[in-house]
mmCIF file of C-alpha atoms in Angstrom:
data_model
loop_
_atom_site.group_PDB
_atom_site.id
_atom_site.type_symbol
_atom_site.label_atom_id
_atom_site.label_comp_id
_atom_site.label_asym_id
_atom_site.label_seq_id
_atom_site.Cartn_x
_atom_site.Cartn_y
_atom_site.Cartn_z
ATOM 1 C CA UNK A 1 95.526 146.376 96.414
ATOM 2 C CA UNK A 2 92.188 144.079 97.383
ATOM 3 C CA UNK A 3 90.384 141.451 95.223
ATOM 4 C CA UNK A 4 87.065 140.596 94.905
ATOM 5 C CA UNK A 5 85.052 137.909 92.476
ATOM 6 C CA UNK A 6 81.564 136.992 91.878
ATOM 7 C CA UNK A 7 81.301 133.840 90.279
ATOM 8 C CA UNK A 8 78.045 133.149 88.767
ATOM 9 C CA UNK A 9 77.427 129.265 88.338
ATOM 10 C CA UNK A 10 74.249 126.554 87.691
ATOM 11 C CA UNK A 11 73.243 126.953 91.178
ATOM 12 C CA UNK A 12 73.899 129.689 92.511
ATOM 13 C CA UNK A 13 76.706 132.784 93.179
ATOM 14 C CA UNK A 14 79.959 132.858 94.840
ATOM 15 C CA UNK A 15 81.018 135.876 95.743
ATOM 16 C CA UNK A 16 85.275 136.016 97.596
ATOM 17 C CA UNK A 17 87.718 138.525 98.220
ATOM 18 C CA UNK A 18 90.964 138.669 100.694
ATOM 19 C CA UNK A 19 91.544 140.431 104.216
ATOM 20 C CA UNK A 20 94.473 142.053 103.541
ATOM 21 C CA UNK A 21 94.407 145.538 103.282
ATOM 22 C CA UNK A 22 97.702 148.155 102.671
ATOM 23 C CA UNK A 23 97.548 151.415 104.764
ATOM 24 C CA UNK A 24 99.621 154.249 104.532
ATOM 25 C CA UNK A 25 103.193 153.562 104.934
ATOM 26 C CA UNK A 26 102.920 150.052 103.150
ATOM 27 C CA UNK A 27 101.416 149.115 107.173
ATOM 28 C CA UNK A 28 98.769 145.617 106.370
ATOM 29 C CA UNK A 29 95.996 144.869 108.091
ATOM 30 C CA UNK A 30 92.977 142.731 107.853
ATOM 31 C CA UNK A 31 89.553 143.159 107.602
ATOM 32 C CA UNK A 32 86.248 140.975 106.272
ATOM 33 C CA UNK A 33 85.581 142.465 103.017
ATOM 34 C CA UNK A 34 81.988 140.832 102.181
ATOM 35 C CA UNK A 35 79.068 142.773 103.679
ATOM 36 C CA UNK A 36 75.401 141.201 104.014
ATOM 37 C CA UNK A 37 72.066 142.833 104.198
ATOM 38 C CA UNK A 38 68.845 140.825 105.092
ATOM 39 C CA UNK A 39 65.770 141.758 103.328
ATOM 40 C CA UNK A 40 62.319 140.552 102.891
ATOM 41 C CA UNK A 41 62.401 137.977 100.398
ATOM 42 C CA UNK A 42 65.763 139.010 98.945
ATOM 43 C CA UNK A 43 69.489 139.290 100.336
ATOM 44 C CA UNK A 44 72.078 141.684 99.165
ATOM 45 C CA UNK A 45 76.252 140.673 98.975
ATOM 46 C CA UNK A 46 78.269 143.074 98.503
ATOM 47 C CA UNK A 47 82.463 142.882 98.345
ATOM 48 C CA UNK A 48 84.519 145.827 96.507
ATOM 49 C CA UNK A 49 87.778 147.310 95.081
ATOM 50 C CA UNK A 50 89.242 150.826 95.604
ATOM 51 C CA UNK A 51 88.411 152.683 98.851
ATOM 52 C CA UNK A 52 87.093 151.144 101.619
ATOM 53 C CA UNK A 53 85.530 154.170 102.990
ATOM 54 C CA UNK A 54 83.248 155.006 100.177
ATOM 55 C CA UNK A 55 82.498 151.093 100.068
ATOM 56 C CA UNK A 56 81.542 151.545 103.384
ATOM 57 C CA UNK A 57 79.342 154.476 102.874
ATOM 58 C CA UNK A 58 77.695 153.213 99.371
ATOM 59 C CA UNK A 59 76.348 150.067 101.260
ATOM 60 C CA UNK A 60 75.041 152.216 104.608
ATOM 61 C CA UNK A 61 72.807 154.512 101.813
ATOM 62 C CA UNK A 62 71.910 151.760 99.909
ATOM 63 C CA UNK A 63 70.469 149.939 102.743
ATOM 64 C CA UNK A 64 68.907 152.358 104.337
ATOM 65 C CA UNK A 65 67.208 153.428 101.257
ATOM 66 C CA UNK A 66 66.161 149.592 101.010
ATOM 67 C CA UNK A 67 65.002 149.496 104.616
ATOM 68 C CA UNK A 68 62.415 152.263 103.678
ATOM 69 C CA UNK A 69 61.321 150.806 100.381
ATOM 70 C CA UNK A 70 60.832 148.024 102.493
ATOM 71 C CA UNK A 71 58.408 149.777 105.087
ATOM 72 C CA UNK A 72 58.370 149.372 108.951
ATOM 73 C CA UNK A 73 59.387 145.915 110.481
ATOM 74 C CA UNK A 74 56.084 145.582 111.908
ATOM 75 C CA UNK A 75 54.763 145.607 108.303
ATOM 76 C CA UNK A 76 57.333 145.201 105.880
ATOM 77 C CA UNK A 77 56.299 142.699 103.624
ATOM 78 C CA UNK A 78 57.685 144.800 100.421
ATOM 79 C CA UNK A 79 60.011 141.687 98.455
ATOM 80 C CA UNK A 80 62.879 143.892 97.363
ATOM 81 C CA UNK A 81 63.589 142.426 94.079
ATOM 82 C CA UNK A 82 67.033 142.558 92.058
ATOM 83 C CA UNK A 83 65.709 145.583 90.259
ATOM 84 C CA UNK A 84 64.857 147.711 92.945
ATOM 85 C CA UNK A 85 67.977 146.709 94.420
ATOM 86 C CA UNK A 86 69.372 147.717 91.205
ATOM 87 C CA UNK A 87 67.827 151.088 90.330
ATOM 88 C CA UNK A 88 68.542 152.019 94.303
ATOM 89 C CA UNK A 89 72.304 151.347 94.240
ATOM 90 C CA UNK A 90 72.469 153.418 90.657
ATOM 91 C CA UNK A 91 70.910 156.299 92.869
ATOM 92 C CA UNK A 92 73.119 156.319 95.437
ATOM 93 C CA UNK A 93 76.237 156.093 93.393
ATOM 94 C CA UNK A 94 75.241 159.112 91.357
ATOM 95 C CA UNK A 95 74.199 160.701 94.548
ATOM 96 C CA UNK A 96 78.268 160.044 95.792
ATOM 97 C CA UNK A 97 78.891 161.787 92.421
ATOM 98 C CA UNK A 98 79.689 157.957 90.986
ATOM 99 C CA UNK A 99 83.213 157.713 92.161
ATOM 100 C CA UNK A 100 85.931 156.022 89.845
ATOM 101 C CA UNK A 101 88.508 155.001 92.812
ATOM 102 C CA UNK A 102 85.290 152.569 93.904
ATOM 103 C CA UNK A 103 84.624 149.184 92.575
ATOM 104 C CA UNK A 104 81.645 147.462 93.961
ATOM 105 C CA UNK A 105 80.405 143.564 93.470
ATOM 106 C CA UNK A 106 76.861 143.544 94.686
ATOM 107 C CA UNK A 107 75.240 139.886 94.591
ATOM 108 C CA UNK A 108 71.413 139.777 95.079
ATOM 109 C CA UNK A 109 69.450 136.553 96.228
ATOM 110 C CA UNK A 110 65.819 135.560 96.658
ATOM 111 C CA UNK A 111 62.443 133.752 96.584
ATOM 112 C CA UNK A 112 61.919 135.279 93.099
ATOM 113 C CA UNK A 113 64.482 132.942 91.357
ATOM 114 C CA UNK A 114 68.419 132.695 90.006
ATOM 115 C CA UNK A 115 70.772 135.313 92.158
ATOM 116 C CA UNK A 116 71.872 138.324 90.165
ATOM 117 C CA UNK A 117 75.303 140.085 89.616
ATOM 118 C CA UNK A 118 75.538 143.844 89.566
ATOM 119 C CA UNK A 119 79.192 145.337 89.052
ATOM 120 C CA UNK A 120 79.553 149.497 89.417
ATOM 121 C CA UNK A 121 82.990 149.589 88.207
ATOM 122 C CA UNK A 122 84.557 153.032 86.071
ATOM 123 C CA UNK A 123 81.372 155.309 87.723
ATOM 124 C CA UNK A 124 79.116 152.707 85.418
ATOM 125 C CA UNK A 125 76.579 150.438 87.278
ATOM 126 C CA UNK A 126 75.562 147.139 85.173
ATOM 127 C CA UNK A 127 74.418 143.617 85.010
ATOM 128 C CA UNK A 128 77.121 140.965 84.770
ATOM 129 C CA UNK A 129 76.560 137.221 83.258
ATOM 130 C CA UNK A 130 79.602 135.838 83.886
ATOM 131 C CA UNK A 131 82.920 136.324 86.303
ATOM 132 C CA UNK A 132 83.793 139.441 87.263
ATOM 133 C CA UNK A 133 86.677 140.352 89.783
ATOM 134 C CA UNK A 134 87.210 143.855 90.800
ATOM 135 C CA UNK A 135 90.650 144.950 92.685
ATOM 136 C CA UNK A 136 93.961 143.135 91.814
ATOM 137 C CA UNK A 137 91.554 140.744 90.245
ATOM 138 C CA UNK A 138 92.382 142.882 87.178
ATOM 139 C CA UNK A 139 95.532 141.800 86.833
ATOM 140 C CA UNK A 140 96.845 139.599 83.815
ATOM 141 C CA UNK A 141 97.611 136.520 85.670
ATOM 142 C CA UNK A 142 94.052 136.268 86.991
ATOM 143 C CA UNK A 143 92.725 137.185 83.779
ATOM 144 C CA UNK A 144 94.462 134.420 82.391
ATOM 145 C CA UNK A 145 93.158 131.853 84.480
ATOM 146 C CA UNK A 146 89.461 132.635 84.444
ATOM 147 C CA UNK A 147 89.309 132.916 81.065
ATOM 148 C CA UNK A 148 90.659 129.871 80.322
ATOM 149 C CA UNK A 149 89.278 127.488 83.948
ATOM 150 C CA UNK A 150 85.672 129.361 84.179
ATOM 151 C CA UNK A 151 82.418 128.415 82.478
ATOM 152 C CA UNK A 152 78.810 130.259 83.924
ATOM 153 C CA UNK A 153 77.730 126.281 83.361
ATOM 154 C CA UNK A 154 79.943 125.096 85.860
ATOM 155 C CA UNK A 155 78.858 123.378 88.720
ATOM 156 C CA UNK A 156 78.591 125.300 92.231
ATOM 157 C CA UNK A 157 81.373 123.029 93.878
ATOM 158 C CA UNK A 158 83.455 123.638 91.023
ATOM 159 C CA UNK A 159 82.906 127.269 91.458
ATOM 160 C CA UNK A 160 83.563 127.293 95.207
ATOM 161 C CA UNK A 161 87.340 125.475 94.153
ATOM 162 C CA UNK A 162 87.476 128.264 91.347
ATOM 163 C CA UNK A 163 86.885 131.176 93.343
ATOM 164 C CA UNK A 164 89.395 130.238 96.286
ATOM 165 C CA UNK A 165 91.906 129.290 93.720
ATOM 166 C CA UNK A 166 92.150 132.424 92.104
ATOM 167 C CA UNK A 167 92.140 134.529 95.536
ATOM 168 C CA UNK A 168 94.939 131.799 96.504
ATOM 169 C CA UNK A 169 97.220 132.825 93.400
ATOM 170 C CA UNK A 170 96.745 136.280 93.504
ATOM 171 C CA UNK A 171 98.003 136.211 97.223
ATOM 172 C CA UNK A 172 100.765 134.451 96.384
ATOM 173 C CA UNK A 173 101.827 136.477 92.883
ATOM 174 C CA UNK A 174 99.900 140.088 93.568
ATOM 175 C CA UNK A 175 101.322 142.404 95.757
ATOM 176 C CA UNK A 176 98.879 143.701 98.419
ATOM 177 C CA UNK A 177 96.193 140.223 98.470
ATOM 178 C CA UNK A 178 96.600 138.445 101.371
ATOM 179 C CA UNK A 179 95.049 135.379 103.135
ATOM 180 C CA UNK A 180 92.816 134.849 104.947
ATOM 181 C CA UNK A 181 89.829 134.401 102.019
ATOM 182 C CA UNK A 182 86.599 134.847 102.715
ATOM 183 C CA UNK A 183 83.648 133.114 100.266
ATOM 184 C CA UNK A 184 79.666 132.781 100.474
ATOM 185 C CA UNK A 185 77.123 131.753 98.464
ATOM 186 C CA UNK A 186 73.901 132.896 97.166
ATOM 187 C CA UNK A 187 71.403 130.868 96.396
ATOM 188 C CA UNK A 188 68.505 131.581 98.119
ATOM 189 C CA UNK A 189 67.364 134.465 100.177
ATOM 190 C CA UNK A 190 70.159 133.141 103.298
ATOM 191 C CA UNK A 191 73.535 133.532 101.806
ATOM 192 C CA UNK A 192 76.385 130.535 103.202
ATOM 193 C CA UNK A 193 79.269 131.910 104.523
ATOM 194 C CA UNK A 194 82.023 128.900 103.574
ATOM 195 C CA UNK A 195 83.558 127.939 106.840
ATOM 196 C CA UNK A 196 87.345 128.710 107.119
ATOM 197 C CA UNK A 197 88.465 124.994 107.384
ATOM 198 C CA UNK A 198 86.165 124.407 104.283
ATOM 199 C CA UNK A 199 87.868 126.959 102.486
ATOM 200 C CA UNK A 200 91.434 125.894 103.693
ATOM 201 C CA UNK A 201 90.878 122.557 102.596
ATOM 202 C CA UNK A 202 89.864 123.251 99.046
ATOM 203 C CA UNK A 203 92.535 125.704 98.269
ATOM 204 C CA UNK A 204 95.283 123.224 99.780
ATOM 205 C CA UNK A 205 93.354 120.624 97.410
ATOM 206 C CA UNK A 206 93.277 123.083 94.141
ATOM 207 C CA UNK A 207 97.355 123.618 94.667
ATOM 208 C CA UNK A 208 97.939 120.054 94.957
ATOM 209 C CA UNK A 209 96.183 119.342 91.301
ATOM 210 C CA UNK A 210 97.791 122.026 90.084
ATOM 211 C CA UNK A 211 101.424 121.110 90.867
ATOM 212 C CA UNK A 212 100.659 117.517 89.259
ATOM 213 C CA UNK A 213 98.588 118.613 86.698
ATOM 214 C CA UNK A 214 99.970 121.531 84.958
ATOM 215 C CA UNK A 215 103.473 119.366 84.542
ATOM 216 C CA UNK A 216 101.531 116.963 82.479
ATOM 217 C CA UNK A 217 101.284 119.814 79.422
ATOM 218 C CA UNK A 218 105.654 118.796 79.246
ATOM 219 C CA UNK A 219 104.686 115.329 78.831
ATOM 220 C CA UNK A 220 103.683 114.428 74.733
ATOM 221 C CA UNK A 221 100.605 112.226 75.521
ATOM 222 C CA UNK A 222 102.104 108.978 73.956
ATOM 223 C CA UNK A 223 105.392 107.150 74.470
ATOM 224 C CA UNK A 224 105.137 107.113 70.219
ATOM 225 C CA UNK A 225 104.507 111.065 69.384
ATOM 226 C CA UNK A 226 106.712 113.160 68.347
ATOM 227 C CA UNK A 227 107.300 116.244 70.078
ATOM 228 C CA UNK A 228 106.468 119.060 69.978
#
């Protein structure tokens, strides 16, 4: 099992997910799970759950149905907006007869203003305002801690620590998430890929606070209270 998040913040989107990947025979292997496609005016991030090969195949229709809404290069000065972008990938996942064993993140940037989530999840395409993780992302423990560390007012760098955390514990807890992580953000039309020492270094840095943190709930907060 994979895992994928988009992570809607202040300003901008995160969007991570692991390389690991189970094959037949409980074989692993690795493989970037975030796709990007460069449009006028726009961007499109993509990252999924489920089967990679109808991943695979949802985001070659989708952007070749983009590419022609878009016109020729030599004049394609069509913006693709998040709607368009929207309404297309609905088509093409009822065209694939809107698979359930898919999960899909799409993340849409651009000159027209805040980045967009879209989720297809359960054969149902829709908008999403806050986290979202698809795969093993599903899975109590994660559940658990965005609900209680995530806020769609949190700061970007906050988010970025967020995100790679929760890939981090799933890895270490889920069976079938794996390092290495990949994370990039949207906040423009040019998504940011996070480097891998940048991501490295803030998920050695999120495991650190945790181990001295989360001891601190044993502790009463006064030599004087009683306790519990």
């Amino acid at each position: 099992m994979t895992m994928a998040l988009g992570l809607p913040c202040r300003e901008g989107l995160l969007i991570c997910a692991d390389e690991e990947v189970l094959a037949r025979g409980a074989d692993k292997y690795y493989e970037e799970r975030i796709s990007c496609v460069d449009l006028f005016g726009s961007a499109l991030v993509s990252s999924y759950g489920g089967s990679s090969d109808l991943w695979q195949e949802a985001i070659e229709k989708i952007s070749r149905k983009l590419s022609e809404l878009q016109g020729p290069d030599e004049d394609g000065d069509v913006c693709v907006t998040p709607h368009a972008i929207y309404e297309t990938a609905d088509e093409v996942f009822t065209g694939m007869g809107r698979p359930s064993n898919l999960q899909m993140l799409i993340g849409v940037g651009g000159v027209f203003g805040s980045p967009e989530l879209f989720v297809f999840d359960q054969g149902a395409m829709h908008r999403a305002a806050g986290i979202r993780c698809v795969g093993a992302g599903e899975s109590s423990l994660i559940r658990y801690l965005a609900d209680n560390l995530y806020s769609p007012s949190m700061s970007l760098e906050a988010g970025k620590n967020l995100g790679i955390y929760l890939i981090s514990k799933a890895a270490q807890y889920v069976n079938g998430v794996g390092a290495p992580i990949d994370a990039i953000v949207i906040a423009g039309h040019q998504p940011e890929w996070l480097g891998d020492t940048e991501v490295k270094e803030r998920e050695a840095a999120m495991l650190a606070r945790e181990k001295s943190l989360l001891k601190q709930i044993l502790t009463p907060p006064s030599s004087s209270a009683t306790w519990p």
